[in-house]
Each structure stands twice: as C-alpha cells, then as structure tokens.
XYZ file of N, CA and C in Angstrom:
609
model
N -44.094 -92.710 -141.318
C -44.605 -92.211 -142.595
C -44.845 -93.381 -143.534
N -46.033 -93.381 -144.178
C -46.306 -94.348 -145.219
C -45.998 -93.702 -146.557
N -45.328 -94.446 -147.458
C -45.031 -93.884 -148.761
C -45.012 -94.983 -149.808
N -45.041 -94.575 -151.079
C -45.074 -95.523 -152.172
C -46.273 -95.234 -153.048
N -46.399 -95.928 -154.176
C -47.476 -95.633 -155.104
C -48.703 -96.488 -154.932
N -48.871 -97.118 -153.795
C -49.934 -98.096 -153.607
C -51.193 -97.461 -153.026
N -52.261 -98.272 -152.994
C -53.480 -97.891 -152.287
C -53.257 -98.182 -150.812
N -53.179 -97.144 -150.024
C -52.873 -97.296 -148.600
C -54.113 -97.494 -147.743
N -55.279 -97.598 -148.370
C -56.520 -97.707 -147.603
C -56.518 -98.872 -146.620
N -56.061 -100.084 -147.014
C -56.071 -101.185 -146.037
C -55.232 -100.899 -144.796
N -54.173 -100.125 -144.961
C -53.318 -99.803 -143.813
C -53.966 -98.740 -142.937
N -54.430 -97.655 -143.556
C -54.987 -96.563 -142.747
C -56.298 -96.955 -142.084
N -56.952 -97.995 -142.589
C -58.232 -98.399 -141.996
C -58.095 -98.879 -140.561
N -56.887 -99.297 -140.161
C -56.696 -99.766 -138.783
C -56.221 -98.644 -137.855
N -55.896 -97.486 -138.405
C -55.307 -96.424 -137.593
C -56.219 -95.901 -136.487
N -57.550 -95.823 -136.699
C -58.395 -95.337 -135.601
C -58.303 -96.183 -134.332
N -57.814 -97.406 -134.458
C -57.667 -98.266 -133.277
C -56.413 -97.923 -132.470
N -55.508 -97.153 -133.058
C -54.244 -96.822 -132.390
C -54.410 -95.526 -131.609
N -54.854 -95.637 -130.381
C -55.195 -94.462 -129.593
C -53.983 -93.582 -129.275
N -52.787 -94.168 -129.303
C -51.588 -93.387 -128.987
C -51.065 -92.607 -130.196
N -51.635 -92.845 -131.374
C -51.162 -92.182 -132.589
C -51.612 -90.721 -132.605
N -50.657 -89.803 -132.655
C -50.994 -88.376 -132.690
C -50.511 -87.685 -133.964
N -49.629 -88.340 -134.735
C -49.112 -87.744 -135.962
C -49.164 -88.765 -137.084
N -49.680 -88.346 -138.236
C -49.763 -89.223 -139.397
C -49.198 -88.497 -140.607
N -48.259 -89.150 -141.305
C -47.682 -88.608 -142.535
C -47.787 -89.666 -143.624
N -48.358 -89.294 -144.756
C -48.479 -90.178 -145.912
C -47.813 -89.510 -147.105
N -47.125 -90.302 -147.930
C -46.449 -89.737 -149.101
C -46.636 -90.637 -150.305
N -47.116 -90.045 -151.409
C -47.183 -90.732 -152.685
C -48.100 -91.930 -152.727
N -49.148 -91.949 -151.905
C -50.078 -93.072 -151.891
C -51.439 -92.613 -152.399
N -52.314 -93.590 -152.653
C -53.694 -93.301 -153.048
C -54.622 -93.787 -151.950
N -55.687 -93.045 -151.723
C -56.672 -93.429 -150.714
C -58.049 -93.501 -151.355
N -58.686 -94.665 -151.239
C -60.064 -94.802 -151.712
C -61.054 -94.494 -150.603
N -60.620 -94.640 -149.360
C -61.370 -94.154 -148.200
C -60.347 -93.691 -147.173
N -60.801 -92.930 -146.191
C -59.837 -92.321 -145.273
C -60.445 -92.211 -143.873
N -60.433 -93.312 -143.119
C -60.929 -93.269 -141.743
C -59.873 -92.664 -140.818
N -59.924 -91.372 -140.628
C -58.864 -90.662 -139.907
C -59.098 -90.736 -138.404
N -58.074 -91.089 -137.636
C -58.214 -91.078 -136.173
C -58.545 -89.672 -135.671
N -59.607 -89.547 -134.896
C -60.042 -88.227 -134.435
C -59.059 -87.597 -133.462
N -58.164 -88.422 -132.888
C -57.254 -87.899 -131.877
C -55.936 -87.392 -132.469
N -55.820 -87.287 -133.806
C -54.588 -86.781 -134.423
C -54.358 -85.310 -134.079
N -53.099 -84.992 -133.825
C -52.669 -83.604 -133.646
C -52.018 -83.056 -134.919
N -51.309 -83.920 -135.650
C -50.564 -83.503 -136.844
C -50.943 -84.413 -138.010
N -51.247 -83.807 -139.167
C -51.576 -84.571 -140.365
C -50.811 -83.978 -141.543
N -49.954 -84.802 -142.168
C -49.134 -84.361 -143.297
C -49.386 -85.295 -144.476
N -49.799 -84.729 -145.601
C -50.162 -85.508 -146.781
C -49.395 -84.959 -147.977
N -48.375 -85.702 -148.410
C -47.493 -85.257 -149.481
C -47.760 -86.073 -150.746
N -48.231 -85.408 -151.809
C -48.519 -86.067 -153.092
C -49.451 -87.260 -152.907
N -50.425 -87.113 -152.050
C -51.439 -88.145 -151.846
C -52.605 -87.856 -152.787
N -53.122 -88.897 -153.444
C -54.310 -88.747 -154.276
C -55.489 -89.389 -153.562
N -56.671 -88.844 -153.817
C -57.862 -89.247 -153.084
C -59.001 -89.587 -154.036
N -59.805 -90.562 -153.657
C -61.105 -90.724 -154.294
C -62.029 -89.641 -153.749
N -63.191 -89.462 -154.381
C -64.147 -88.483 -153.867
C -64.576 -88.841 -152.448
N -64.723 -90.136 -152.180
C -65.118 -90.583 -150.839
C -64.061 -90.216 -149.813
N -62.795 -90.410 -150.162
C -61.709 -90.113 -149.224
C -61.598 -88.619 -148.953
N -61.790 -87.792 -149.975
C -61.682 -86.343 -149.749
C -62.848 -85.844 -148.912
N -64.016 -86.461 -149.073
C -65.155 -86.113 -148.215
C -64.832 -86.451 -146.763
N -64.157 -87.581 -146.556
C -63.784 -87.977 -145.196
C -62.780 -87.000 -144.599
N -61.826 -86.539 -145.415
C -60.849 -85.563 -144.930
C -61.539 -84.258 -144.545
N -62.454 -83.791 -145.383
C -63.175 -82.553 -145.079
C -64.013 -82.702 -143.813
N -64.661 -83.857 -143.655
C -65.470 -84.093 -142.454
C -64.596 -84.128 -141.208
N -63.416 -84.717 -141.331
C -62.485 -84.748 -140.199
C -62.085 -83.333 -139.792
N -61.737 -82.505 -140.766
C -61.329 -81.136 -140.454
C -62.458 -80.362 -139.776
N -63.676 -80.593 -140.231
C -64.810 -79.858 -139.682
C -65.137 -80.254 -138.250
N -64.659 -81.420 -137.813
C -65.057 -81.915 -136.492
C -63.894 -82.288 -135.580
N -62.653 -82.167 -136.056
C -61.513 -82.628 -135.261
C -61.399 -81.873 -133.940
N -61.264 -82.597 -132.821
C -61.128 -81.937 -131.525
C -59.687 -81.587 -131.156
N -58.696 -82.121 -131.894
C -57.312 -81.986 -131.454
C -56.338 -81.452 -132.503
N -56.657 -81.529 -133.783
C -55.696 -81.201 -134.837
C -55.171 -79.771 -134.709
N -53.847 -79.620 -134.790
C -53.227 -78.290 -134.763
C -52.313 -78.048 -135.964
N -52.025 -79.090 -136.744
C -51.096 -78.935 -137.871
C -51.600 -79.737 -139.062
N -51.779 -79.055 -140.201
C -52.190 -79.697 -141.449
C -51.238 -79.254 -142.544
N -50.637 -80.217 -143.246
C -49.705 -79.900 -144.327
C -50.151 -80.592 -145.605
N -50.607 -79.789 -146.559
C -50.979 -80.265 -147.894
C -50.213 -79.472 -148.950
N -49.018 -79.013 -148.601
C -48.331 -78.015 -149.424
C -47.442 -78.590 -150.519
N -47.154 -79.878 -150.477
C -46.146 -80.408 -151.395
C -46.636 -80.429 -152.837
N -47.918 -80.701 -153.032
C -48.483 -80.725 -154.380
C -49.943 -80.306 -154.282
N -50.439 -79.550 -155.271
C -51.822 -79.083 -155.196
C -52.815 -80.216 -155.419
N -53.939 -80.146 -154.731
C -55.045 -81.052 -154.991
C -55.785 -80.585 -156.242
N -56.492 -81.488 -156.928
C -57.383 -81.034 -158.002
C -58.378 -80.014 -157.441
N -58.777 -79.059 -158.251
C -59.634 -77.978 -157.758
C -60.862 -78.462 -156.988
N -61.636 -79.452 -157.489
C -62.826 -79.874 -156.731
C -62.470 -80.422 -155.352
N -61.362 -81.148 -155.250
C -60.946 -81.684 -153.956
C -60.431 -80.573 -153.044
N -59.648 -79.659 -153.603
C -59.150 -78.539 -152.800
C -60.305 -77.713 -152.253
N -61.323 -77.495 -153.065
C -62.462 -76.697 -152.616
C -63.190 -77.360 -151.457
N -63.284 -78.692 -151.470
C -63.897 -79.419 -150.353
C -63.104 -79.199 -149.069
N -61.799 -79.336 -149.168
C -60.942 -79.176 -147.988
C -60.983 -77.736 -147.486
N -60.851 -76.783 -148.399
C -60.856 -75.377 -147.993
C -62.180 -74.999 -147.332
N -63.269 -75.581 -147.816
C -64.574 -75.276 -147.239
C -64.715 -75.713 -145.796
N -63.898 -76.685 -145.378
C -63.957 -77.184 -144.001
C -63.040 -76.418 -143.056
N -62.121 -75.638 -143.595
C -61.140 -74.954 -142.745
C -61.764 -73.980 -141.741
N -62.766 -73.162 -142.125
C -63.310 -72.228 -141.134
C -63.878 -72.912 -139.899
N -64.529 -74.060 -140.077
C -65.092 -74.763 -138.921
C -63.985 -75.240 -137.989
N -62.923 -75.789 -138.571
C -61.802 -76.255 -137.740
C -61.116 -75.088 -137.033
N -60.715 -74.079 -137.787
C -59.909 -72.998 -137.224
C -60.717 -72.095 -136.295
N -62.017 -71.970 -136.539
C -62.850 -71.130 -135.678
C -63.162 -71.809 -134.352
N -63.210 -73.129 -134.367
C -63.590 -73.875 -133.170
C -62.393 -74.275 -132.314
N -61.265 -74.547 -132.943
C -60.117 -75.114 -132.228
C -59.519 -74.082 -131.284
N -59.433 -74.393 -130.015
C -58.966 -73.441 -129.018
C -57.474 -73.491 -128.781
N -56.685 -73.593 -129.838
C -55.225 -73.636 -129.710
C -54.620 -73.082 -130.995
N -53.356 -72.682 -130.916
C -52.660 -72.190 -132.104
C -52.580 -73.291 -133.156
N -52.846 -72.933 -134.409
C -52.863 -73.907 -135.500
C -51.942 -73.461 -136.629
N -51.475 -74.454 -137.386
C -50.549 -74.228 -138.492
C -51.100 -74.942 -139.713
N -51.278 -74.217 -140.819
C -51.851 -74.772 -142.041
C -50.896 -74.492 -143.196
N -50.574 -75.530 -143.961
C -49.712 -75.383 -145.133
C -50.415 -76.030 -146.320
N -50.663 -75.227 -147.351
C -51.401 -75.723 -148.506
C -50.756 -75.219 -149.788
N -51.054 -75.912 -150.883
C -50.652 -75.458 -152.213
C -51.878 -74.873 -152.897
N -51.753 -73.635 -153.358
C -52.835 -72.974 -154.090
C -52.248 -72.525 -155.420
N -52.606 -73.208 -156.490
C -51.941 -72.963 -157.768
C -52.885 -72.454 -158.859
N -54.191 -72.348 -158.570
C -55.130 -71.860 -159.577
C -55.967 -70.737 -158.988
N -56.466 -69.857 -159.865
C -57.295 -68.757 -159.390
C -58.590 -69.271 -158.775
N -59.120 -70.387 -159.292
C -60.341 -70.961 -158.723
C -60.113 -71.403 -157.287
N -58.972 -72.036 -157.032
C -58.641 -72.449 -155.666
C -58.399 -71.237 -154.775
N -57.771 -70.205 -155.321
C -57.543 -68.991 -154.541
C -58.868 -68.378 -154.115
N -59.851 -68.410 -154.989
C -61.170 -67.881 -154.660
C -61.792 -68.664 -153.507
N -61.685 -69.990 -153.562
C -62.231 -70.830 -152.491
C -61.495 -70.596 -151.180
N -60.181 -70.428 -151.253
C -59.412 -70.215 -150.027
C -59.698 -68.830 -149.447
N -59.869 -67.834 -150.303
C -60.208 -66.494 -149.827
C -61.551 -66.503 -149.104
N -62.502 -67.247 -149.633
C -63.804 -67.376 -148.969
C -63.650 -68.011 -147.601
N -62.819 -69.059 -147.531
C -62.580 -69.727 -146.246
C -61.934 -68.775 -145.246
N -60.957 -67.999 -145.697
C -60.308 -67.024 -144.817
C -61.318 -66.034 -144.251
N -62.147 -65.484 -145.122
C -63.102 -64.464 -144.700
C -64.132 -65.009 -143.719
N -64.365 -66.319 -143.751
C -65.355 -66.940 -142.867
C -64.755 -67.416 -141.549
N -63.450 -67.342 -141.404
C -62.788 -67.852 -140.198
C -62.882 -66.833 -139.069
N -63.334 -67.299 -137.915
C -63.486 -66.444 -136.734
C -62.721 -67.075 -135.574
N -61.427 -67.107 -135.685
C -60.577 -67.749 -134.683
C -60.309 -66.815 -133.515
N -60.096 -67.414 -132.340
C -59.738 -66.637 -131.145
C -58.298 -66.917 -130.732
N -57.553 -67.598 -131.570
C -56.198 -68.036 -131.276
C -55.333 -67.781 -132.510
N -54.037 -67.891 -132.350
C -53.132 -67.629 -133.464
C -53.215 -68.735 -134.512
N -53.283 -68.337 -135.770
C -53.266 -69.267 -136.898
C -52.166 -68.820 -137.858
N -51.312 -69.751 -138.250
C -50.265 -69.485 -139.234
C -50.590 -70.257 -140.502
N -50.655 -69.561 -141.623
C -50.979 -70.185 -142.907
C -49.838 -69.922 -143.878
N -49.306 -70.990 -144.457
C -48.260 -70.889 -145.474
C -48.826 -71.447 -146.771
N -48.784 -70.638 -147.820
C -49.335 -71.037 -149.113
C -48.210 -71.194 -150.123
N -48.063 -72.394 -150.674
C -47.167 -72.614 -151.807
C -47.883 -72.069 -153.035
N -47.382 -70.958 -153.562
C -48.165 -70.185 -154.533
C -47.462 -69.988 -155.867
N -46.439 -70.774 -156.168
C -45.734 -70.630 -157.443
C -46.718 -70.788 -158.594
N -46.741 -69.816 -159.493
C -47.646 -69.872 -160.628
C -48.976 -69.190 -160.400
N -49.272 -68.799 -159.166
C -50.537 -68.124 -158.874
C -50.454 -66.671 -159.342
N -51.516 -66.173 -159.943
C -51.499 -64.813 -160.483
C -51.465 -63.776 -159.368
N -50.979 -62.593 -159.708
C -50.957 -61.497 -158.744
C -52.375 -61.147 -158.308
N -53.320 -61.182 -159.227
C -54.710 -60.873 -158.885
C -55.248 -61.849 -157.843
N -54.910 -63.119 -157.995
C -55.372 -64.122 -157.036
C -54.729 -63.902 -155.669
N -53.448 -63.563 -155.661
C -52.780 -63.280 -154.389
C -53.400 -62.062 -153.713
N -53.732 -61.047 -154.498
C -54.381 -59.864 -153.927
C -55.734 -60.224 -153.324
N -56.443 -61.140 -153.957
C -57.727 -61.577 -153.413
C -57.546 -62.214 -152.036
N -56.493 -62.995 -151.879
C -56.211 -63.620 -150.589
C -55.802 -62.582 -149.548
N -55.024 -61.597 -149.964
C -54.620 -60.531 -149.042
C -55.842 -59.732 -148.590
N -56.749 -59.440 -149.513
C -57.969 -58.713 -149.155
C -58.805 -59.505 -148.157
N -58.861 -60.821 -148.327
C -59.602 -61.663 -147.381
C -58.933 -61.654 -146.013
N -57.600 -61.635 -145.997
C -56.878 -61.598 -144.723
C -57.224 -60.338 -143.932
N -57.508 -59.251 -144.627
C -57.843 -57.993 -143.955
C -59.128 -58.095 -143.144
N -59.926 -59.136 -143.386
C -61.181 -59.337 -142.655
C -61.001 -60.247 -141.447
N -59.777 -60.659 -141.173
C -59.522 -61.644 -140.121
C -58.784 -61.014 -138.944
N -58.567 -61.813 -137.917
C -57.720 -61.403 -136.793
C -56.835 -62.570 -136.387
N -55.659 -62.255 -135.893
C -54.718 -63.240 -135.342
C -54.306 -64.314 -136.361
N -54.207 -63.929 -137.620
C -53.757 -64.857 -138.660
C -52.516 -64.283 -139.339
N -51.493 -65.114 -139.486
C -50.307 -64.773 -140.270
C -50.365 -65.570 -141.564
N -50.279 -64.886 -142.691
C -50.375 -65.512 -144.007
C -49.080 -65.275 -144.763
N -48.505 -66.348 -145.293
C -47.232 -66.248 -146.011
C -47.337 -66.945 -147.360
N -46.904 -66.257 -148.410
C -46.809 -66.847 -149.742
C -45.370 -67.312 -149.955
N -45.199 -68.566 -150.337
C -43.872 -69.122 -150.588
C -43.793 -69.549 -152.044
N -42.738 -69.142 -152.718
C -42.560 -69.460 -154.128
C -41.922 -68.266 -154.812
N -41.049 -68.519 -155.750
C -40.322 -67.436 -156.409
C -41.273 -66.516 -157.165
N -41.165 -65.217 -156.908
C -41.975 -64.209 -157.591
C -41.067 -63.069 -158.035
N -41.385 -62.416 -159.152
C -40.600 -61.246 -159.569
C -40.624 -60.172 -158.485
N -39.543 -59.419 -158.388
C -39.457 -58.375 -157.366
C -40.583 -57.358 -157.509
N -40.970 -57.048 -158.766
C -42.040 -56.072 -158.972
C -43.362 -56.596 -158.423
N -43.610 -57.903 -158.594
C -44.852 -58.486 -158.087
C -44.874 -58.474 -156.569
N -43.736 -58.799 -155.973
C -43.655 -58.775 -154.511
C -43.908 -57.367 -153.986
N -43.316 -56.362 -154.631
C -43.512 -54.974 -154.208
C -44.970 -54.557 -154.361
N -45.594 -54.982 -155.467
C -46.998 -54.643 -155.695
C -47.893 -55.281 -154.639
N -47.573 -56.519 -154.257
C -48.375 -57.213 -153.253
C -48.215 -56.563 -151.881
N -46.991 -56.173 -151.559
C -46.757 -55.499 -150.279
C -47.492 -54.159 -150.233
N -47.484 -53.422 -151.348
C -48.200 -52.146 -151.405
C -49.699 -52.367 -151.253
N -50.204 -53.419 -151.874
C -51.630 -53.741 -151.764
C -51.979 -54.091 -150.321
N -51.083 -54.805 -149.652
C -51.307 -55.126 -148.251
C -51.395 -53.873 -147.397
N -50.514 -52.915 -147.657
C -50.543 -51.671 -146.886
C -51.852 -50.908 -147.097
N -52.395 -50.980 -148.310
C -53.688 -50.341 -148.572
C -54.785 -50.928 -147.685
N -54.623 -52.198 -147.322
C -55.606 -52.880 -146.468
C -55.158 -52.918 -145.007
N -54.182 -52.076 -144.677
C -53.676 -51.980 -143.295
C -53.044 -53.286 -142.823
N -52.443 -53.992 -143.754
C -51.695 -55.210 -143.444
C -50.215 -54.909 -143.635
N -49.416 -55.381 -142.729
C -47.989 -55.067 -142.796
C -47.171 -56.338 -142.882
N -46.036 -56.218 -143.524
C -45.240 -57.375 -143.898
C -44.751 -58.205 -142.730
N -44.683 -59.492 -142.977
C -44.100 -60.449 -142.041
C -42.707 -60.765 -142.560
N -41.678 -60.361 -141.860
C -40.305 -60.551 -142.321
C -39.930 -62.028 -142.294
N -39.215 -62.461 -143.329
C -38.825 -63.860 -143.422
C -37.425 -63.948 -144.012
N -36.564 -64.808 -143.480
C -35.191 -64.899 -143.981
C -35.081 -65.419 -145.404
N -36.167 -65.997 -145.932
C -36.105 -66.507 -147.297
C -36.152 -65.402 -148.340
N -36.411 -64.176 -147.891
C -36.318 -63.019 -148.775
C -37.237 -63.097 -149.975
N -36.641 -63.124 -151.170
C -37.404 -63.043 -152.407
C -38.339 -64.230 -152.599
N -38.101 -65.318 -151.903
C -38.953 -66.495 -152.064
C -40.203 -66.432 -151.196
N -40.347 -65.391 -150.410
C -41.443 -65.355 -149.464
C -41.932 -63.932 -149.245
N -43.242 -63.786 -149.111
C -43.829 -62.518 -148.692
C -45.006 -62.853 -147.793
N -45.095 -62.149 -146.666
C -46.134 -62.499 -145.707
C -46.766 -61.290 -145.056
N -47.936 -61.529 -144.447
C -48.702 -60.465 -143.814
C -49.347 -60.988 -142.538
N -49.678 -60.056 -141.643
C -50.444 -60.363 -140.447
C -51.827 -59.727 -140.566
N -52.815 -60.350 -139.941
C -54.127 -59.714 -139.809
C -53.979 -58.345 -139.152
N -54.898 -57.425 -139.420
C -54.807 -56.102 -138.785
C -54.766 -56.181 -137.266
N -55.571 -57.055 -136.677
C -55.613 -57.183 -135.213
C -54.280 -57.658 -134.680
N -53.686 -58.645 -135.351
C -52.396 -59.170 -134.916
C -51.321 -58.098 -135.013
N -51.307 -57.363 -136.132
C -50.288 -56.334 -136.327
C -50.421 -55.239 -135.280
N -51.664 -54.906 -134.916
C -51.885 -53.841 -133.954
C -51.365 -54.206 -132.581
N -51.362 -55.488 -132.251
C -50.874 -55.943 -130.967
C -49.366 -55.962 -130.941
C-alpha cells in the first residue's frame, strides 16, 4: 500500500511494468495521472484525490479492464464530477466481466445517487455482483431511487452502510418490498440495510 500526502504519480507510473502485480492499494495520495496496470484484480483507493486526467484514466480502466473483480472507493466520497465519471464506467465493467465482482463506494449526495442509479439500471451482468454503499448523510429519497434501480437488475446484492434512524430503515425496507426486493440480513443490524435483485431473491 502506498500512503501519505504526496503526489504518487511518479511511483504509479512504473506499475504497468510489474506484470505480477494483481492488487493495488493507495491511501491519502494525489494522482495527476493514473497509468493503471490492466492486469489488476483488486483496486483499493482510500482518500485519494485525482486530477481530471487521472479520473479519466480510472474510468477508462474500469470500462476496459479484463481482470478486475474488486473496487473499493468507500472510505471517502469523490467530488460529484469525478464520482459521475467513475459511476458511468461501471456498467461496462460489470456487464462484461465474466466473474463475481465486489464494488464498494461512498455515495453522499443526491446528485451522485442519481448517477449511480443510472449506472445500476444500465448494468446487464450475468454473474453475481455485490455492491456496498457508504451512505451516511444520504437522503431517504436518494436511497429509494437506488432501490428502484436495483429492481431493474438481476444477480446484484446492494447494501447501504451507515447509521440511519430505525424509521428510515423500516421505510426503506417497505419500499423494497413494493419493488419485490427482499432484505439481505447483516449482523451489523441498525448500521446496515440491504437488498437482492428480484432474480437473485427468486433463486
């Protein structure tokens, strides 16, 4: 893992040469460009800031990656324009990748929720996808929008993580049932509420 408050671009620029590298984790660094090794299986980015060029590179990687199965951007939310770029690339990755995938993201604004809901509705995966959303501070209306988008998918498990009032959790679960989505049980209890796609639940 690379960490610290520096520009990590000079370091990551050599990573595509490391053919044995399958997992990359960066924490608290800035990237002005991001030449991502195409052979990565796991990518974890914690409190990483990006230039516009670097976020374009991340989105392009997601849209074309042949191997990635795990993406973690959940520790801190990206600025809305950057998050929208990344979310826009998710359907291409998840629809094409022929293996189970795991996605963890932070969605903290209604604008980002709208972009993520669009990405969900456009995803046509043939394999299991698990999505965990760090959603503290997200409105109930935005969460309902994401649940409604999940109802258009198959083989996707969606989980909201973050403390929510019991009434809000109950309202979200009821809304899920209206869309034929049923709860995904989690030991974290009040800190988590989750749903499965209708196709997944039916199986």
